[in-house]
Steps between C-alpha positions, in 0.01 A plus 500: 500500500747680716582860576824642629484700816332437831166646596512753779300473814218751525206554268448167317319665210770764445781249542355289220422782258845656549653203320354611166809706418727194502315312223641446150204689352295809587207409725290818487702781337414866545374556146196275546161637604468518878222239508714254303795557730290431807353184352834368374660560839211312663566204268874527559448512877305175486759326280794626706343403831412149389857458372639627830286248685622221274864608531492562875578869444228659709593789728620378840262515791213297355278797412375338178420174680301688764306684231414164347377366833784260574643429843861611568625141494370464142658820366779310323288220355487598132226255402278618785571861402406428140179328610412798721587741220275310259217513752546876534510530120154342492374796699619732222219356289248447778553704814774714652854357520722552802832573330532865386649399164194288432266776610665722242476225241125472555447843342697393193315169471162670511596780263617259230285198587808283545452129571676295769681270258824695436538578870444136594758393241765718665423342837515154340844580358629585846348185645685311227822668611458339842458154349701500176861617505623357167363490142586213273425658162455840341133419448467440875652842561261661249206345684629656823538840330138472384410520870774724633533767231240497224206596727669835573505595132140395461407723793685794343300454181176474698572812705580702187202366304720345233420128525468302176598137436799601285623752755471242776713260295768764446483609863550142618819474292635824647415407858650153468817657359519747789464214749775299333730804497438552870584137565827541307590810699425324829657156449721532809226649718250234395751224571534644850125439535548143372333587170637444150302644209747385235341192339677181603501373141687813389745473788574143393544608138758763599667275759406728789448366851344681791835531672614709201225751579637541853840620376600866547528545123366302207709259301472454125220242520284716725556804277397297194184387678410855607563626145266231366219590742554873442454448127174320569384799702606740225301306241194505724534879535517527121193276472305721735627837373213548247286571806663844516395593147144382557420782744542877502588793721626458852411131513738445208780666695423291809508171309816606319653545844419140590661363183795740525559406864530135403726574203723727707530230767595240238763744372633546854532123540689478171720796598595306815610220265213293637659477844198556722639327809669802668166682500218606268623698197288814478465735199577869525241769433660601171476147366138480610417825319669372185297182515177697552577702189580192294185323620280798413656509154424129459864398490588156632 
């Protein structure tokens, strides 16, 4: 759950929302209705800010901590920040929150009658990041993704009025895949935070040790492991892709962008010969457009 780049000092709300352009997928593209764009950016702002709290990536100066009512000496305590953020989230549903991103979110919550559960899950995922730095099995990682990623897709469906049980199932597969892809792109950065999202059982199977992940470039065993996890992500994207064909109009294009962003990122990892250690492989715009077209045509 990391993001390259460092937040700038200044307006905490703007600093957080400005990170949308660096994601693997379109957050609120121009072709959507204005109301949808505003609501999706409100959801993104929440998710990005809670990740920044969990990753220690808040803008310097402690502005977010002050907005959440914390003393200056507590501005770097991530668990206290998450507790304060959760308390302010409660005011979204009953009162007036202090943080400007949450004040903006309140309008979205009321307009679409959103419930606290997906927002609380994202906070829980970031609490888990402070306490759990390694995952033994792939199933353990999937359970983490159910907190850290899947709620975002469910919120997108809720905001666009497209929620059905089948769509939620497909959305969960896509969101989990996008989270795994991000972990693969950020292996070196995550290790610098003392986090490893590659399942320990898979590392053992491919004879990979943590010291191998600290190398400047990946050896054959690490590349084989990354290829294995990338294929898992690709299959999850394929599993979730029917979501795109289940909707119409501009929502279909938006969801195709999510799937295409994940597929393009997997392609970029493969194009780097699965060596993710020098830095996150990123897809070019042309590749992304090709993947959007293929996804809209229903091609795997």
